[in-house]
Amino acid sequence: MVTAAQQQTASASEAPRTFPKGFLWGSATASYQIEGAAAEDGRTPSIWDTYARTPGRVRNGDTGDVATDHYHRWREDVALMADLGIGAYRFSLAWPRIQPTGRGPAVQKGLDFYRRLVDELLEKGIQPVATLYHWDLPQELEDAGGWPERATAERFAEYAALAGDALGDRVKTWTTLNEPWCSAFLGYGSGVHAPGRTDPVAALRAAHHLNLGHGLAVQALRDRIPAFAQCSVTLNVHHVRPLTGDEADADAVRRIDALANRVFTGPMLQGAYPEDLLKDTAALTDWSFVHDGDLQQIRRPLDFLGVNYYTPTVVSRADGSGTHTSDGHGRSAHSPWPAADEVAFHQPPGDTTAMGWAVDPSGLYDLLGRLASDFPRLPLVITENGAAFDDYADPSGNVNDPARIAYLRGHLAAVHQAIADGADVRGYFLWSLLDNFEWAHGYSKRFGAVYVDYPTGTRIPKASARWYSEVARTGILPGA
């Protein structure tokens, strides 16, 4: 059955559509996925260095030791962005490159790398958008307990202050955390992300301390950056749908929505954890790790909410067997969903990407509509959207990826329709600029608009890069 949202999205793709003036067109990366230079200029191991070097954790034993060598090829990469007409670049700072032990003064060589990068971006007319944390916690802080411990949130605020002092005169848009759900529940619950722990209570504790770290970091940044500079957080907001119209499936949606979304939007945007979340997880924890004053600290005014979307999540009531392996987040004997064993996850219908994720732009349309309704005064920015496909360079050296172009066209049509229907969406960042280290999948999945030949490091813009370049330059989405 075709939903109304799908009909709207389809009709939007049939003819060219013009985005609002000033709409921000960008692309995104993350430090561990592209930088390499894992032991240069004072950088020490992060939890992802340790995890990737642990046998059996990452496909083919791949690591980010070299990645795409962006640390040495950053000028080339900025030139690529300029050539493609990208207006903004969302990148993350590597915490262990700036503050190797997670404590104490900054390493100036680390900060200098980001100063040079930002200066080059500005010279090319590209807006820098800096993310403080995209999952590379200094290993020394994990050894001291990691995100389940309150001290990590306090260290994060100190690191934010160092970054703000060094780059606040250059960077006008800041993001505290990228996808804290993944950090908490994949890192400490299912163990399919670093640091690879499998403790549901630790996952819930980590979620709270990530929330607290966010609030403390916003405060630290606000004290250091210009009044007109922007602060945000990026959430991988799950669009959760029921398998059927049964009441039991609706309750499964409620339960997963609390664990996936409202565990963050509640304290960050409303100043409270959802009562149903506390009730659902009461057998695991009494939430006594939430201290007086925490919720006020977490709820700091934001200039926009970053939204990452790839595919919807379909759930139903289960028989208690814990069938969580179809949730799209990797296979593990341990669930990333605390106290949700009675929820089953199902593969959404339709075409899939190389990740096995369903291609469904209507999920993005629906999600933006919900966020616009729930938080009507908070602007939205799509900070990640994209797809992995089995790309290759043909004998002439070209990389043709029509499936990615179709994916982007459909999802941008959904964004355009959401704006037309009242959602305040200010920008779109394609994930990703470059093929890169895709976490536990290693180098086996290619998300980039630019193809990377890993043995040589050669960059080749794919057909989708040229297509997206034209959209970014003109603000016009071509018809199908």
GROMACS .gro file of C-alpha atoms in nm:
model
  480
    1MET     CA    1   0.000   0.000   0.000
    2VAL     CA    2   0.132   0.346  -0.093
    3THR     CA    3   0.101   0.596   0.191
    4ALA     CA    4   0.007   0.961   0.149
    5ALA     CA    5   0.364   1.058   0.235
    6GLN     CA    6   0.499   0.825  -0.034
    7GLN     CA    7   0.258   0.975  -0.287
    8GLN     CA    8   0.372   1.325  -0.190
    9THR     CA    9   0.737   1.228  -0.219
   10ALA     CA   10   0.681   1.061  -0.557
   11SER     CA   11   0.501   1.363  -0.697
   12ALA     CA   12   0.776   1.589  -0.565
   13SER     CA   13   1.034   1.394  -0.765
   14GLU     CA   14   0.849   1.427  -1.096
   15ALA     CA   15   0.933   1.793  -1.156
   16PRO     CA   16   1.216   2.028  -1.059
   17ARG     CA   17   1.176   2.181  -0.713
   18THR     CA   18   1.348   2.492  -0.580
   19PHE     CA   19   1.472   2.502  -0.221
   20PRO     CA   20   1.443   2.818  -0.011
   21LYS     CA   21   1.703   3.089  -0.055
   22GLY     CA   22   1.982   3.047   0.197
   23PHE     CA   23   1.929   2.671   0.234
   24LEU     CA   24   2.263   2.524   0.340
   25TRP     CA   25   2.412   2.252   0.121
   26GLY     CA   26   2.697   2.053   0.270
   27SER     CA   27   2.873   1.723   0.316
   28ALA     CA   28   2.996   1.546   0.627
   29THR     CA   29   3.275   1.324   0.760
   30ALA     CA   30   3.408   1.201   1.095
   31SER     CA   31   3.762   1.215   1.227
   32TYR     CA   32   3.835   0.847   1.291
   33GLN     CA   33   3.680   0.747   0.960
   34ILE     CA   34   3.903   0.966   0.742
   35GLU     CA   35   4.201   1.119   0.920
   36GLY     CA   36   4.448   0.836   0.972
   37ALA     CA   37   4.777   0.952   1.129
   38ALA     CA   38   4.670   0.755   1.433
   39ALA     CA   39   4.997   0.805   1.623
   40GLU     CA   40   5.123   1.136   1.483
   41ASP     CA   41   5.174   1.470   1.658
   42GLY     CA   42   5.081   1.345   2.001
   43ARG     CA   43   4.758   1.164   1.920
   44THR     CA   44   4.693   0.865   2.147
   45PRO     CA   45   4.451   0.573   2.099
   46SER     CA   46   4.079   0.626   2.110
   47ILE     CA   47   3.828   0.355   2.193
   48TRP     CA   48   3.792   0.294   1.820
   49ASP     CA   49   4.165   0.237   1.778
   50THR     CA   50   4.149  -0.023   2.053
   51TYR     CA   51   3.829  -0.181   1.925
   52ALA     CA   52   3.947  -0.201   1.564
   53ARG     CA   53   4.273  -0.364   1.669
   54THR     CA   54   4.088  -0.633   1.864
   55PRO     CA   55   4.064  -0.949   1.649
   56GLY     CA   56   3.713  -1.026   1.529
   57ARG     CA   57   3.565  -0.684   1.597
   58VAL     CA   58   3.598  -0.523   1.251
   59ARG     CA   59   3.557  -0.688   0.914
   60ASN     CA   60   3.887  -0.796   0.756
   61GLY     CA   61   4.075  -0.662   1.059
   62ASP     CA   62   4.053  -0.310   0.913
   63THR     CA   63   4.154  -0.012   1.126
   64GLY     CA   64   4.153   0.365   1.096
   65ASP     CA   65   4.531   0.387   1.123
   66VAL     CA   66   4.552   0.534   0.772
   67ALA     CA   67   4.186   0.561   0.667
   68THR     CA   68   4.173   0.806   0.372
   69ASP     CA   69   4.483   0.989   0.500
   70HIS     CA   70   4.289   1.313   0.531
   71TYR     CA   71   4.539   1.431   0.794
   72HIS     CA   72   4.795   1.468   0.515
   73ARG     CA   73   4.562   1.526   0.219
   74TRP     CA   74   4.327   1.784   0.370
   75ARG     CA   75   4.415   2.055   0.116
   76GLU     CA   76   4.323   1.818  -0.166
   77ASP     CA   77   3.995   1.734   0.006
   78VAL     CA   78   3.904   2.099   0.061
   79ALA     CA   79   3.983   2.168  -0.304
   80LEU     CA   80   3.746   1.885  -0.397
   81MET     CA   81   3.470   2.045  -0.190
   82ALA     CA   82   3.530   2.379  -0.354
   83ASP     CA   83   3.522   2.220  -0.699
   84LEU     CA   84   3.191   2.055  -0.613
   85GLY     CA   85   3.040   2.380  -0.489
   86ILE     CA   86   2.969   2.250  -0.140
   87GLY     CA   87   2.871   2.538   0.087
   88ALA     CA   88   2.942   2.379   0.425
   89TYR     CA   89   3.159   2.102   0.563
   90ARG     CA   90   3.060   1.913   0.876
   91PHE     CA   91   3.366   1.746   1.029
   92SER     CA   92   3.451   1.618   1.375
   93LEU     CA   93   3.743   1.699   1.600
   94ALA     CA   94   3.943   1.402   1.726
   95TRP     CA   95   3.940   1.430   2.105
   96PRO     CA   96   4.262   1.222   2.147
   97ARG     CA   97   4.437   1.443   1.890
   98ILE     CA   98   4.356   1.757   2.090
   99GLN     CA   99   4.367   1.621   2.445
  100PRO     CA  100   4.537   1.280   2.429
  101THR     CA  101   4.458   1.161   2.782
  102GLY     CA  102   4.120   1.332   2.802
  103ARG     CA  103   4.262   1.561   3.069
  104GLY     CA  104   4.487   1.862   3.095
  105PRO     CA  105   4.608   2.112   2.837
  106ALA     CA  106   4.561   2.078   2.464
  107VAL     CA  107   4.829   1.957   2.224
  108GLN     CA  108   4.894   2.253   1.999
  109LYS     CA  109   4.991   2.039   1.698
  110GLY     CA  110   4.650   1.880   1.713
  111LEU     CA  111   4.473   2.213   1.734
  112ASP     CA  112   4.693   2.352   1.457
  113PHE     CA  113   4.568   2.082   1.221
  114TYR     CA  114   4.211   2.199   1.270
  115ARG     CA  115   4.311   2.566   1.254
  116ARG     CA  116   4.471   2.505   0.914
  117LEU     CA  117   4.171   2.305   0.795
  118VAL     CA  118   3.922   2.570   0.904
  119ASP     CA  119   4.128   2.854   0.756
  120GLU     CA  120   4.140   2.673   0.422
  121LEU     CA  121   3.766   2.612   0.429
  122LEU     CA  122   3.698   2.978   0.499
  123GLU     CA  123   3.935   3.085   0.223
  124LYS     CA  124   3.740   2.868  -0.020
  125GLY     CA  125   3.406   3.007   0.097
  126ILE     CA  126   3.301   2.687   0.273
  127GLN     CA  127   3.132   2.715   0.613
  128PRO     CA  128   3.299   2.495   0.878
  129VAL     CA  129   3.062   2.299   1.105
  130ALA     CA  130   3.254   2.135   1.387
  131THR     CA  131   3.136   1.833   1.584
  132LEU     CA  132   3.308   1.785   1.919
  133TYR     CA  133   3.241   1.413   1.953
  134HIS     CA  134   3.194   1.154   1.680
  135TRP     CA  135   3.270   0.851   1.893
  136ASP     CA  136   3.649   0.864   1.942
  137LEU     CA  137   3.672   0.879   2.322
  138PRO     CA  138   4.032   0.881   2.448
  139GLN     CA  139   4.109   0.527   2.560
  140GLU     CA  140   4.242   0.652   2.891
  141LEU     CA  141   3.896   0.785   2.979
  142GLU     CA  142   3.737   0.453   2.888
  143ASP     CA  143   3.990   0.279   3.112
  144ALA     CA  144   3.863   0.504   3.392
  145GLY     CA  145   3.503   0.396   3.326
  146GLY     CA  146   3.400   0.570   3.005
  147TRP     CA  147   3.061   0.727   2.943
  148PRO     CA  148   2.883   0.530   3.216
  149GLU     CA  149   3.079   0.746   3.462
  150ARG     CA  150   2.989   1.103   3.548
  151ALA     CA  151   3.352   1.216   3.532
  152THR     CA  152   3.356   1.160   3.155
  153ALA     CA  153   3.085   1.423   3.108
  154GLU     CA  154   3.294   1.664   3.315
  155ARG     CA  155   3.606   1.590   3.109
  156PHE     CA  156   3.403   1.644   2.792
  157ALA     CA  157   3.313   1.995   2.906
  158GLU     CA  158   3.681   2.072   2.964
  159TYR     CA  159   3.763   1.947   2.616
  160ALA     CA  160   3.482   2.160   2.471
  161ALA     CA  161   3.633   2.463   2.639
  162LEU     CA  162   3.973   2.391   2.479
  163ALA     CA  163   3.813   2.357   2.136
  164GLY     CA  164   3.607   2.672   2.183
  165ASP     CA  165   3.908   2.874   2.294
  166ALA     CA  166   4.112   2.760   1.994
  167LEU     CA  167   3.853   2.770   1.717
  168GLY     CA  168   3.571   2.991   1.840
  169ASP     CA  169   3.699   3.286   1.637
  170ARG     CA  170   3.677   3.077   1.318
  171VAL     CA  171   3.397   2.824   1.361
  172LYS     CA  172   3.048   2.970   1.392
  173THR     CA  173   2.849   2.646   1.400
  174TRP     CA  174   2.909   2.378   1.664
  175THR     CA  175   2.764   2.035   1.734
  176THR     CA  176   2.829   1.871   2.069
  177LEU     CA  177   2.755   1.503   2.004
  178ASN     CA  178   2.692   1.291   1.698
  179GLU     CA  179   2.435   1.015   1.750
  180PRO     CA  180   2.470   0.961   2.125
  181TRP     CA  181   2.231   0.667   2.088
  182CYS     CA  182   2.503   0.475   1.904
  183SER     CA  183   2.766   0.572   2.163
  184ALA     CA  184   2.549   0.452   2.451
  185PHE     CA  185   2.353   0.157   2.321
  186LEU     CA  186   2.579   0.010   2.052
  187GLY     CA  187   2.896   0.086   2.249
  188TYR     CA  188   2.782  -0.030   2.592
  189GLY     CA  189   2.471  -0.240   2.518
  190SER     CA  190   2.515  -0.465   2.214
  191GLY     CA  191   2.891  -0.417   2.187
  192VAL     CA  192   2.894  -0.382   1.808
  193HIS     CA  193   3.061  -0.041   1.843
  194ALA     CA  194   3.351   0.069   2.057
  195PRO     CA  195   3.423   0.013   2.338
  196GLY     CA  196   3.238  -0.316   2.287
  197ARG     CA  197   3.077  -0.356   2.628
  198THR     CA  198   2.750  -0.545   2.677
  199ASP     CA  199   2.582  -0.416   2.992
  200PRO     CA  200   2.229  -0.270   2.961
  201VAL     CA  201   2.261  -0.068   3.281
  202ALA     CA  202   2.593   0.077   3.163
  203ALA     CA  203   2.419   0.173   2.837
  204LEU     CA  204   2.151   0.367   3.025
  205ARG     CA  205   2.411   0.531   3.248
  206ALA     CA  206   2.610   0.624   2.936
  207ALA     CA  207   2.301   0.779   2.777
  208HIS     CA  208   2.254   1.005   3.079
  209HIS     CA  209   2.616   1.110   3.098
  210LEU     CA  210   2.622   1.182   2.725
  211ASN     CA  211   2.319   1.404   2.784
  212LEU     CA  212   2.497   1.572   3.074
  213GLY     CA  213   2.816   1.611   2.871
  214HIS     CA  214   2.613   1.777   2.597
  215GLY     CA  215   2.466   2.031   2.837
  216LEU     CA  216   2.800   2.106   2.999
  217ALA     CA  217   2.964   2.142   2.657
  218VAL     CA  218   2.698   2.386   2.535
  219GLN     CA  219   2.762   2.597   2.844
  220ALA     CA  220   3.139   2.584   2.789
  221LEU     CA  221   3.100   2.685   2.424
  222ARG     CA  222   2.855   2.965   2.494
  223ASP     CA  223   3.109   3.114   2.734
  224ARG     CA  224   3.369   3.127   2.457
  225ILE     CA  225   3.212   3.170   2.115
  226PRO     CA  226   3.048   3.484   1.972
  227ALA     CA  227   2.686   3.546   2.063
  228PHE     CA  228   2.579   3.491   1.701
  229ALA     CA  229   2.751   3.150   1.679
  230GLN     CA  230   2.526   2.844   1.679
  231CYS     CA  231   2.516   2.538   1.905
  232SER     CA  232   2.341   2.213   1.821
  233VAL     CA  233   2.336   1.839   1.879
  234THR     CA  234   2.292   1.567   1.617
  235LEU     CA  235   2.059   1.274   1.690
  236ASN     CA  236   1.990   0.969   1.476
  237VAL     CA  237   1.620   1.008   1.540
  238HIS     CA  238   1.458   0.673   1.466
  239HIS     CA  239   1.138   0.683   1.264
  240VAL     CA  240   0.959   0.389   1.428
  241ARG     CA  241   0.659   0.227   1.259
  242PRO     CA  242   0.434  -0.059   1.375
  243LEU     CA  243   0.425  -0.379   1.172
  244THR     CA  244   0.046  -0.394   1.204
  245GLY     CA  245  -0.236  -0.187   1.345
  246ASP     CA  246  -0.254  -0.402   1.658
  247GLU     CA  247  -0.244  -0.227   1.993
  248ALA     CA  248   0.047  -0.448   2.100
  249ASP     CA  249   0.252  -0.324   1.804
  250ALA     CA  250   0.169   0.037   1.891
  251ASP     CA  251   0.306  -0.027   2.238
  252ALA     CA  252   0.623  -0.171   2.083
  253VAL     CA  253   0.660   0.157   1.890
  254ARG     CA  254   0.617   0.353   2.212
  255ARG     CA  255   0.879   0.148   2.395
  256ILE     CA  256   1.141   0.175   2.120
  257ASP     CA  257   1.067   0.542   2.062
  258ALA     CA  258   1.145   0.604   2.429
  259LEU     CA  259   1.478   0.419   2.410
  260ALA     CA  260   1.581   0.550   2.068
  261ASN     CA  261   1.458   0.908   2.073
  262ARG     CA  262   1.294   1.045   2.384
  263VAL     CA  263   1.581   0.935   2.611
  264PHE     CA  264   1.766   1.225   2.444
  265THR     CA  265   1.498   1.470   2.327
  266GLY     CA  266   1.324   1.451   2.666
  267PRO     CA  267   1.609   1.588   2.880
  268MET     CA  268   1.776   1.795   2.605
  269LEU     CA  269   1.466   1.972   2.475
  270GLN     CA  270   1.204   1.933   2.749
  271GLY     CA  271   1.404   1.902   3.071
  272ALA     CA  272   1.282   1.557   3.179
  273TYR     CA  273   1.318   1.188   3.107
  274PRO     CA  274   0.995   1.030   2.981
  275GLU     CA  275   0.795   0.864   3.258
  276ASP     CA  276   0.730   0.558   3.044
  277LEU     CA  277   1.104   0.511   2.986
  278LEU     CA  278   1.170   0.520   3.360
  279LYS     CA  279   0.888   0.271   3.418
  280ASP     CA  280   0.998   0.038   3.135
  281THR     CA  281   1.353   0.018   3.271
  282ALA     CA  282   1.273   0.017   3.644
  283ALA     CA  283   1.372  -0.347   3.680
  284LEU     CA  284   1.721  -0.257   3.558
  285THR     CA  285   1.790   0.071   3.735
  286ASP     CA  286   1.633   0.332   3.960
  287TRP     CA  287   1.809   0.607   3.761
  288SER     CA  288   1.978   0.734   4.077
  289PHE     CA  289   2.272   0.837   3.859
  290VAL     CA  290   2.059   1.138   3.761
  291HIS     CA  291   2.159   1.400   4.019
  292ASP     CA  292   1.977   1.711   4.132
  293GLY     CA  293   2.036   1.988   3.880
  294ASP     CA  294   2.133   1.755   3.594
  295LEU     CA  295   1.818   1.807   3.393
  296GLN     CA  296   1.845   2.185   3.415
  297GLN     CA  297   2.205   2.157   3.300
  298ILE     CA  298   2.117   1.930   3.009
  299ARG     CA  299   1.836   2.148   2.881
  300ARG     CA  300   2.036   2.426   2.720
  301PRO     CA  301   1.887   2.638   2.441
  302LEU     CA  302   1.990   2.516   2.097
  303ASP     CA  303   1.995   2.699   1.766
  304PHE     CA  304   1.893   2.392   1.567
  305LEU     CA  305   1.858   2.016   1.595
  306GLY     CA  306   2.074   1.799   1.370
  307VAL     CA  307   1.885   1.502   1.228
  308ASN     CA  308   2.051   1.191   1.082
  309TYR     CA  309   1.825   0.963   0.879
  310TYR     CA  310   1.890   0.657   0.665
  311THR     CA  311   1.595   0.417   0.694
  312PRO     CA  312   1.282   0.357   0.904
  313THR     CA  313   1.250   0.109   1.190
  314VAL     CA  314   0.962  -0.142   1.189
  315VAL     CA  315   0.863  -0.318   1.513
  316SER     CA  316   0.601  -0.548   1.656
  317ARG     CA  317   0.521  -0.726   1.979
  318ALA     CA  318   0.741  -1.036   2.013
  319ASP     CA  319   0.731  -1.353   2.217
  320GLY     CA  320   1.017  -1.255   2.446
  321SER     CA  321   1.292  -1.416   2.242
  322GLY     CA  322   1.477  -1.086   2.196
  323THR     CA  323   1.469  -1.074   1.816
  324HIS     CA  324   1.661  -0.749   1.780
  325THR     CA  325   1.894  -0.851   1.500
  326SER     CA  326   1.677  -0.697   1.227
  327ASP     CA  327   1.709  -0.348   1.371
  328GLY     CA  328   1.981  -0.256   1.119
  329HIS     CA  329   2.249  -0.192   1.381
  330GLY     CA  330   2.462  -0.506   1.354
  331ARG     CA  331   2.444  -0.858   1.487
  332SER     CA  332   2.519  -0.939   1.848
  333ALA     CA  333   2.405  -1.186   2.111
  334HIS     CA  334   2.332  -0.880   2.323
  335SER     CA  335   2.052  -0.633   2.257
  336PRO     CA  336   2.105  -0.256   2.230
  337TRP     CA  337   1.748  -0.216   2.359
  338PRO     CA  338   1.739  -0.245   2.742
  339ALA     CA  339   1.419  -0.396   2.884
  340ALA     CA  340   1.270  -0.444   2.538
  341ASP     CA  341   1.300  -0.818   2.480
  342GLU     CA  342   0.929  -0.834   2.396
  343VAL     CA  343   0.986  -0.615   2.087
  344ALA     CA  344   1.069  -0.770   1.751
  345PHE     CA  345   1.230  -0.581   1.463
  346HIS     CA  346   1.142  -0.637   1.100
  347GLN     CA  347   1.306  -0.558   0.768
  348PRO     CA  348   1.109  -0.278   0.603
  349PRO     CA  349   0.983  -0.355   0.251
  350GLY     CA  350   1.140  -0.230  -0.067
  351ASP     CA  351   1.482  -0.190  -0.224
  352THR     CA  352   1.787  -0.191   0.002
  353THR     CA  353   2.133  -0.036   0.007
  354ALA     CA  354   2.459  -0.228   0.047
  355MET     CA  355   2.402  -0.199   0.424
  356GLY     CA  356   2.076  -0.391   0.388
  357TRP     CA  357   1.881  -0.079   0.484
  358ALA     CA  358   1.548  -0.016   0.315
  359VAL     CA  359   1.529   0.284   0.083
  360ASP     CA  360   1.228   0.480   0.209
  361PRO     CA  361   1.222   0.860   0.169
  362SER     CA  362   0.872   0.874   0.317
  363GLY     CA  363   1.028   0.791   0.653
  364LEU     CA  364   1.231   1.111   0.637
  365TYR     CA  365   0.923   1.313   0.542
  366ASP     CA  366   0.724   1.166   0.831
  367LEU     CA  367   1.011   1.216   1.074
  368LEU     CA  368   1.056   1.582   0.985
  369GLY     CA  369   0.684   1.637   1.024
  370ARG     CA  370   0.685   1.481   1.369
  371LEU     CA  371   0.983   1.686   1.486
  372ALA     CA  372   0.830   2.005   1.349
  373SER     CA  373   0.512   1.926   1.541
  374ASP     CA  374   0.684   1.824   1.866
  375PHE     CA  375   0.937   2.111   1.867
  376PRO     CA  376   0.781   2.384   1.652
  377ARG     CA  377   1.026   2.659   1.743
  378LEU     CA  378   1.342   2.457   1.683
  379PRO     CA  379   1.492   2.468   1.331
  380LEU     CA  380   1.609   2.139   1.182
  381VAL     CA  381   1.913   2.050   0.972
  382ILE     CA  382   1.966   1.715   0.802
  383THR     CA  383   2.320   1.650   0.923
  384GLU     CA  384   2.352   1.305   0.764
  385ASN     CA  385   2.168   1.129   0.485
  386GLY     CA  386   2.312   0.901   0.223
  387ALA     CA  387   2.362   0.542   0.116
  388ALA     CA  388   2.627   0.278   0.064
  389PHE     CA  389   2.637   0.092  -0.266
  390ASP     CA  390   2.888  -0.145  -0.427
  391ASP     CA  391   3.072   0.124  -0.621
  392TYR     CA  392   3.370   0.057  -0.846
  393ALA     CA  393   3.584   0.247  -1.095
  394ASP     CA  394   3.529   0.130  -1.452
  395PRO     CA  395   3.819   0.081  -1.697
  396SER     CA  396   3.802   0.447  -1.797
  397GLY     CA  397   3.835   0.554  -1.435
  398ASN     CA  398   3.475   0.670  -1.390
  399VAL     CA  399   3.247   0.573  -1.104
  400ASN     CA  400   2.882   0.563  -1.205
  401ASP     CA  401   2.636   0.525  -0.918
  402PRO     CA  402   2.280   0.578  -1.044
  403ALA     CA  403   2.131   0.407  -0.738
  404ARG     CA  404   2.282   0.672  -0.511
  405ILE     CA  405   2.152   0.952  -0.734
  406ALA     CA  406   1.804   0.800  -0.714
  407TYR     CA  407   1.838   0.768  -0.335
  408LEU     CA  408   1.942   1.131  -0.297
  409ARG     CA  409   1.675   1.259  -0.533
  410GLY     CA  410   1.404   1.077  -0.341
  411HIS     CA  411   1.521   1.192   0.000
  412LEU     CA  412   1.574   1.551  -0.109
  413ALA     CA  413   1.223   1.546  -0.254
  414ALA     CA  414   1.101   1.434   0.089
  415VAL     CA  415   1.287   1.724   0.252
  416HIS     CA  416   1.143   1.970   0.002
  417GLN     CA  417   0.791   1.838   0.065
  418ALA     CA  418   0.840   1.863   0.441
  419ILE     CA  419   0.946   2.226   0.404
  420ALA     CA  420   0.645   2.296   0.186
  421ASP     CA  421   0.424   2.145   0.456
  422GLY     CA  422   0.568   2.367   0.728
  423ALA     CA  423   0.884   2.203   0.864
  424ASP     CA  424   1.162   2.455   0.932
  425VAL     CA  425   1.449   2.268   0.768
  426ARG     CA  426   1.752   2.490   0.711
  427GLY     CA  427   2.009   2.262   0.548
  428TYR     CA  428   2.119   1.921   0.421
  429PHE     CA  429   2.454   1.746   0.463
  430LEU     CA  430   2.529   1.449   0.241
  431TRP     CA  431   2.692   1.153   0.410
  432SER     CA  432   2.962   1.124   0.315
  433LEU     CA  433   3.213   1.336   0.128
  434LEU     CA  434   3.454   1.043   0.094
  435ASP     CA  435   3.443   0.667   0.103
  436ASN     CA  436   3.589   0.581   0.442
  437PHE     CA  437   3.624   0.346   0.738
  438GLU     CA  438   3.264   0.239   0.805
  439TRP     CA  439   3.308   0.134   1.169
  440ALA     CA  440   3.263  -0.242   1.223
  441HIS     CA  441   3.223  -0.289   0.847
  442GLY     CA  442   3.575  -0.160   0.787
  443TYR     CA  443   3.634  -0.050   0.429
  444SER     CA  444   3.373  -0.286   0.282
  445LYS     CA  445   3.096  -0.024   0.258
  446ARG     CA  446   3.122   0.287   0.041
  447PHE     CA  447   2.907   0.586   0.140
  448GLY     CA  448   3.112   0.855  -0.031
  449ALA     CA  449   3.020   1.095  -0.306
  450VAL     CA  450   3.391   1.072  -0.383
  451TYR     CA  451   3.542   0.730  -0.451
  452VAL     CA  452   3.865   0.650  -0.268
  453ASP     CA  453   4.109   0.398  -0.408
  454TYR     CA  454   4.245   0.283  -0.074
  455PRO     CA  455   4.584   0.145  -0.189
  456THR     CA  456   4.679   0.477  -0.350
  457GLY     CA  457   4.447   0.725  -0.179
  458THR     CA  458   4.332   0.857  -0.517
  459ARG     CA  459   4.003   1.048  -0.506
  460ILE     CA  460   3.752   1.013  -0.791
  461PRO     CA  461   3.425   1.210  -0.776
  462LYS     CA  462   3.140   0.974  -0.852
  463ALA     CA  463   2.853   1.062  -1.083
  464SER     CA  464   2.647   1.135  -0.771
  465ALA     CA  465   2.904   1.395  -0.663
  466ARG     CA  466   2.858   1.585  -0.987
  467TRP     CA  467   2.481   1.551  -0.959
  468TYR     CA  468   2.480   1.678  -0.600
  469SER     CA  469   2.717   1.957  -0.699
  470GLU     CA  470   2.462   2.093  -0.944
  471VAL     CA  471   2.185   2.076  -0.684
  472ALA     CA  472   2.404   2.254  -0.428
  473ARG     CA  473   2.507   2.528  -0.675
  474THR     CA  474   2.154   2.601  -0.798
  475GLY     CA  475   1.930   2.501  -0.507
  476ILE     CA  476   1.712   2.321  -0.763
  477LEU     CA  477   1.626   1.952  -0.732
  478PRO     CA  478   1.583   1.811  -1.085
  479GLY     CA  479   1.292   1.589  -1.168
  480ALA     CA  480   1.324   1.217  -1.212
   0.00000   0.00000   0.00000
